Short mmCIF file of C-alpha atoms in Angstrom, two decimals:
data_model
loop_
_atom_site.label_atom_id
_atom_site.label_comp_id
_atom_site.label_asym_id
_atom_site.label_seq_id
_atom_site.Cartn_x
_atom_site.Cartn_y
_atom_site.Cartn_z
CA ASP F 1 -145.97 -38.26 173.24
CA ILE F 2 -145.34 -34.88 174.27
CA GLN F 3 -146.26 -34.31 177.99
CA MET F 4 -147.34 -31.20 179.15
CA THR F 5 -146.89 -30.65 182.97
CA GLN F 6 -148.87 -27.80 184.35
CA SER F 7 -148.23 -26.32 187.76
CA PRO F 8 -149.67 -25.34 190.31
CA ALA F 9 -152.66 -27.96 190.72
CA SER F 10 -154.52 -25.41 192.47
CA LEU F 11 -154.22 -22.10 193.68
CA SER F 12 -156.43 -19.64 195.62
CA ALA F 13 -155.95 -15.63 195.09
CA SER F 14 -157.51 -12.44 196.14
CA LEU F 15 -159.31 -10.21 193.74
CA GLU F 16 -156.96 -7.65 191.70
CA GLU F 17 -154.28 -9.95 192.41
CA ILE F 18 -151.87 -11.43 189.86
CA VAL F 19 -151.98 -14.98 188.97
CA THR F 20 -149.40 -16.90 187.01
CA ILE F 21 -150.14 -20.67 185.60
CA THR F 22 -147.35 -22.64 183.76
CA CYS F 23 -146.82 -25.55 181.46
CA GLN F 24 -143.73 -27.23 180.91
CA ALA F 25 -143.21 -29.11 177.38
CA SER F 26 -141.42 -32.43 177.55
CA GLN F 27 -139.98 -31.37 174.00
CA ASP F 28 -139.83 -28.28 171.72
CA ILE F 29 -143.43 -27.36 170.44
CA GLY F 30 -142.51 -23.96 169.23
CA ASN F 31 -145.77 -21.62 169.69
CA TRP F 32 -147.96 -24.55 169.15
CA LEU F 33 -149.78 -23.96 172.80
CA ALA F 34 -153.12 -22.82 173.77
CA TRP F 35 -154.79 -22.00 177.13
CA TYR F 36 -158.27 -22.58 177.89
CA GLN F 37 -160.63 -21.78 180.68
CA GLN F 38 -163.47 -23.99 181.74
CA LYS F 39 -166.28 -23.11 184.31
CA PRO F 40 -168.14 -25.68 186.03
CA GLY F 41 -170.71 -27.33 183.88
CA LYS F 42 -169.70 -25.49 180.70
CA SER F 43 -167.29 -26.15 178.01
CA PRO F 44 -163.87 -24.98 177.58
CA GLN F 45 -163.07 -21.53 176.45
CA LEU F 46 -159.97 -20.49 174.18
CA LEU F 47 -158.09 -17.76 175.78
CA ILE F 48 -154.60 -17.69 174.29
CA TYR F 49 -153.22 -19.19 171.16
CA GLY F 50 -150.00 -19.31 169.24
CA ALA F 51 -148.61 -19.23 173.09
CA THR F 52 -149.06 -15.37 173.22
CA SER F 53 -152.03 -14.47 171.00
CA LEU F 54 -155.44 -13.12 172.55
CA ALA F 55 -158.34 -14.98 171.56
CA ASP F 56 -161.45 -12.99 170.11
CA GLY F 57 -163.13 -11.33 172.92
CA VAL F 58 -160.72 -12.21 175.83
CA PRO F 59 -160.26 -9.55 178.29
CA SER F 60 -156.83 -8.05 177.89
CA ARG F 61 -155.95 -8.88 181.41
CA PHE F 62 -154.90 -12.45 180.23
CA SER F 63 -151.54 -12.99 178.49
CA GLY F 64 -149.34 -15.52 177.58
CA SER F 65 -145.65 -16.00 177.53
CA ARG F 66 -143.13 -18.42 176.49
CA SER F 67 -139.42 -19.31 177.55
CA GLY F 68 -138.02 -22.05 175.77
CA THR F 69 -140.39 -25.11 176.44
CA GLN F 70 -141.90 -23.35 179.40
CA TYR F 71 -145.36 -21.58 179.20
CA SER F 72 -147.09 -19.27 181.10
CA LEU F 73 -150.57 -17.98 181.54
CA LYS F 74 -150.93 -14.68 183.47
CA ILE F 75 -154.05 -13.02 184.81
CA SER F 76 -153.09 -9.43 185.74
CA ARG F 77 -155.80 -8.41 188.03
CA LEU F 78 -157.96 -11.20 188.96
CA GLN F 79 -161.71 -10.49 188.72
CA VAL F 80 -164.69 -12.21 190.52
CA GLU F 81 -165.63 -14.07 186.93
CA ASP F 82 -162.02 -15.80 186.43
CA PRO F 83 -162.45 -18.72 189.13
CA GLY F 84 -162.44 -22.10 187.24
CA ILE F 85 -160.04 -24.73 185.90
CA TYR F 86 -157.03 -23.55 183.32
CA TYR F 87 -155.86 -25.87 180.88
CA CYS F 88 -152.90 -25.96 178.65
CA LEU F 89 -152.78 -27.60 175.16
CA GLN F 90 -150.14 -28.28 173.02
CA GLY F 91 -151.02 -28.56 169.13
CA TYR F 92 -147.48 -29.22 167.76
CA SER F 93 -148.01 -33.22 167.44
CA ALA F 94 -150.53 -35.89 167.97
CA PRO F 95 -151.59 -36.98 169.95
CA TYR F 96 -152.44 -33.31 171.07
CA THR F 97 -151.97 -33.29 174.72
CA PHE F 98 -153.44 -31.13 177.48
CA GLY F 99 -151.91 -30.28 180.97
CA ALA F 100 -153.51 -31.37 184.00
CA GLY F 101 -155.33 -28.48 184.86
CA THR F 102 -154.88 -25.63 187.53
CA LYS F 103 -157.98 -24.79 189.70
CA LEU F 104 -158.21 -21.34 190.30
CA GLU F 105 -160.38 -20.20 193.20
CA LEU F 106 -161.03 -16.67 194.70
CA LYS F 107 -159.75 -16.12 198.53
CA GLU A 1 -172.97 -17.58 165.09
CA VAL A 2 -170.81 -20.67 165.26
CA GLN A 3 -172.90 -23.42 166.73
CA LEU A 4 -171.76 -27.14 167.35
CA VAL A 5 -174.50 -29.30 168.87
CA GLU A 6 -173.84 -32.69 169.60
CA SER A 7 -176.08 -36.00 169.76
CA GLY A 8 -176.02 -39.39 170.05
CA GLY A 9 -174.70 -39.98 173.69
CA GLY A 10 -176.26 -42.31 176.24
CA LEU A 11 -175.99 -45.47 178.46
CA VAL A 12 -174.17 -48.48 176.56
CA GLN A 13 -172.95 -51.79 177.77
CA PRO A 14 -169.27 -52.82 177.48
CA GLY A 15 -168.29 -54.25 174.27
CA ARG A 16 -171.23 -52.33 172.34
CA SER A 17 -171.45 -49.40 170.04
CA LEU A 18 -172.51 -46.05 169.81
CA LYS A 19 -172.24 -42.94 167.12
CA LEU A 20 -171.96 -39.67 168.23
CA SER A 21 -172.98 -36.85 165.57
CA CYS A 22 -172.13 -33.02 165.54
CA ALA A 23 -174.14 -30.87 163.66
CA ALA A 24 -172.31 -27.57 162.79
CA SER A 25 -173.59 -24.10 161.29
CA GLY A 26 -172.54 -20.73 161.49
CA PHE A 27 -169.26 -21.32 159.31
CA THR A 28 -168.21 -23.11 156.27
CA PHE A 29 -167.60 -26.42 157.66
CA SER A 30 -165.87 -28.01 154.63
CA ASN A 31 -162.97 -25.35 155.48
CA TYR A 32 -162.13 -26.44 158.85
CA TYR A 33 -160.30 -29.29 160.55
CA MET A 34 -162.58 -31.00 163.28
CA ALA A 35 -161.80 -33.04 166.24
CA TRP A 36 -163.48 -34.71 169.37
CA VAL A 37 -162.14 -34.00 173.17
CA ARG A 38 -163.38 -35.61 176.05
CA GLN A 39 -163.45 -35.41 179.74
CA ALA A 40 -164.19 -38.14 182.22
CA PRO A 41 -166.15 -37.24 185.06
CA THR A 42 -164.20 -35.07 187.47
CA LYS A 43 -161.00 -35.27 185.41
CA GLY A 44 -159.39 -33.16 182.61
CA LEU A 45 -159.49 -32.81 179.32
CA GLU A 46 -158.43 -35.46 176.59
CA TRP A 47 -157.84 -35.24 172.96
CA VAL A 48 -159.44 -38.05 171.05
CA ALA A 49 -159.50 -37.75 167.51
CA SER A 50 -159.02 -35.12 164.57
CA ILE A 51 -159.86 -35.01 160.85
CA THR A 52 -158.94 -32.65 158.05
CA ASN A 53 -161.18 -30.41 156.29
CA SER A 54 -161.67 -33.03 153.33
CA GLY A 55 -161.81 -35.97 155.57
CA GLY A 56 -158.83 -37.08 153.86
CA SER A 57 -156.52 -37.62 156.95
CA THR A 58 -157.63 -38.49 160.35
CA TYR A 59 -155.78 -38.99 163.71
CA TYR A 60 -156.30 -40.73 166.78
CA ARG A 61 -155.31 -41.06 170.43
CA ASP A 62 -153.75 -44.69 170.72
CA SER A 63 -156.35 -45.76 173.37
CA VAL A 64 -158.96 -45.45 170.83
CA LYS A 65 -157.08 -46.41 167.63
CA GLY A 66 -158.95 -49.39 165.71
CA ARG A 67 -162.01 -48.96 167.91
CA PHE A 68 -163.27 -45.26 167.09
CA THR A 69 -163.65 -43.78 163.75
CA ILE A 70 -164.16 -40.12 163.15
CA SER A 71 -165.61 -39.04 159.97
CA ARG A 72 -167.58 -36.05 158.37
CA ASP A 73 -170.21 -35.02 155.68
CA ASN A 74 -169.35 -32.11 154.31
CA ALA A 75 -172.78 -31.58 152.42
CA LYS A 76 -174.32 -31.96 155.91
CA SER A 77 -171.99 -29.95 157.73
CA THR A 78 -172.03 -32.91 160.20
CA LEU A 79 -169.26 -34.47 162.16
CA TYR A 80 -169.42 -38.20 163.54
CA LEU A 81 -167.53 -40.40 166.16
CA GLN A 82 -168.43 -44.13 165.53
CA MET A 83 -167.32 -45.76 168.88
CA ASP A 84 -166.99 -49.68 168.77
CA SER A 85 -166.03 -52.11 171.45
CA LEU A 86 -166.66 -49.49 174.25
CA ARG A 87 -164.89 -49.88 177.30
CA SER A 88 -165.51 -48.27 180.84
CA GLU A 89 -162.54 -45.96 180.71
CA ASP A 90 -164.51 -44.36 177.58
CA THR A 91 -167.02 -42.96 179.86
CA ALA A 92 -167.12 -39.22 179.53
CA THR A 93 -168.67 -35.86 178.23
CA TYR A 94 -167.49 -35.91 174.33
CA TYR A 95 -166.93 -32.41 172.98
CA CYS A 96 -167.15 -31.72 169.23
CA THR A 97 -164.45 -28.79 168.54
CA ARG A 98 -163.67 -26.90 165.44
CA GLU A 99 -160.11 -26.42 165.11
CA GLY A 100 -159.26 -22.70 163.96
CA ASN A 101 -157.60 -21.98 160.72
CA PHE A 102 -155.24 -18.96 161.81
CA ASN A 103 -154.55 -19.77 165.45
CA TYR A 104 -152.13 -22.79 164.97
CA GLY A 105 -155.05 -24.88 164.99
CA SER A 106 -156.43 -24.54 168.53
CA PRO A 107 -159.93 -25.71 169.00
CA ASP A 108 -161.88 -22.45 168.97
CA TYR A 109 -165.38 -23.29 169.35
CA TRP A 110 -166.75 -26.36 171.28
CA GLY A 111 -170.14 -27.88 171.51
CA GLN A 112 -172.01 -28.10 174.73
CA GLY A 113 -170.92 -31.76 174.85
CA VAL A 114 -172.72 -35.15 175.28
CA MET A 115 -172.56 -37.82 177.79
CA VAL A 116 -171.49 -41.38 176.92
CA THR A 117 -171.70 -43.95 180.10
CA VAL A 118 -170.23 -47.38 179.35
CA SER A 119 -171.74 -49.67 182.14
CA SER A 120 -173.25 -52.70 182.32
#
């Protein structure tokens, strides 16, 4: 199975700050990587697919990048509505695996 | 508007069965792969099973293989998850998801989730 190591587990950041979350894949998954945001009591929302493509309706302050088997989600200017838990997901091969999640809070 | 509405959850004893349903609307159901993803209380997300658009192929995580069966009825635009021999570790909120066609198969729409509690 492909392991997705996500870091950090939690972080606290201020409004307008730049935030970066990373996922390391245990093997090559190409661009088969998505990012999700989940708010308390809600279903996850797709933010990024194909490692770098912004999903419909997602603000442009969110962006994804890839360097080899390391993937990053960047929030360029943290807004009040951005706290939540962020997950990466590899869709390269079954069993599809999520990262453990990053809990993002406002400082 | 795409909608996925799960039903069928509840409290069930270990070893018993439960069948979840997901009614889809707002898109051509038969054109999309579908999947179930679950989340144990206070835990992260876990992919459970996927099914191709025709229903001809299915995929499962090892821990549910042989106990869970994913299926679909394209005429009714409904996805199912038959869960047999339930264990306490199956306790979770189960989400029905649509896998996108042009986005590397990433689940792009999620239902509101249905809770399954396995306990005596």
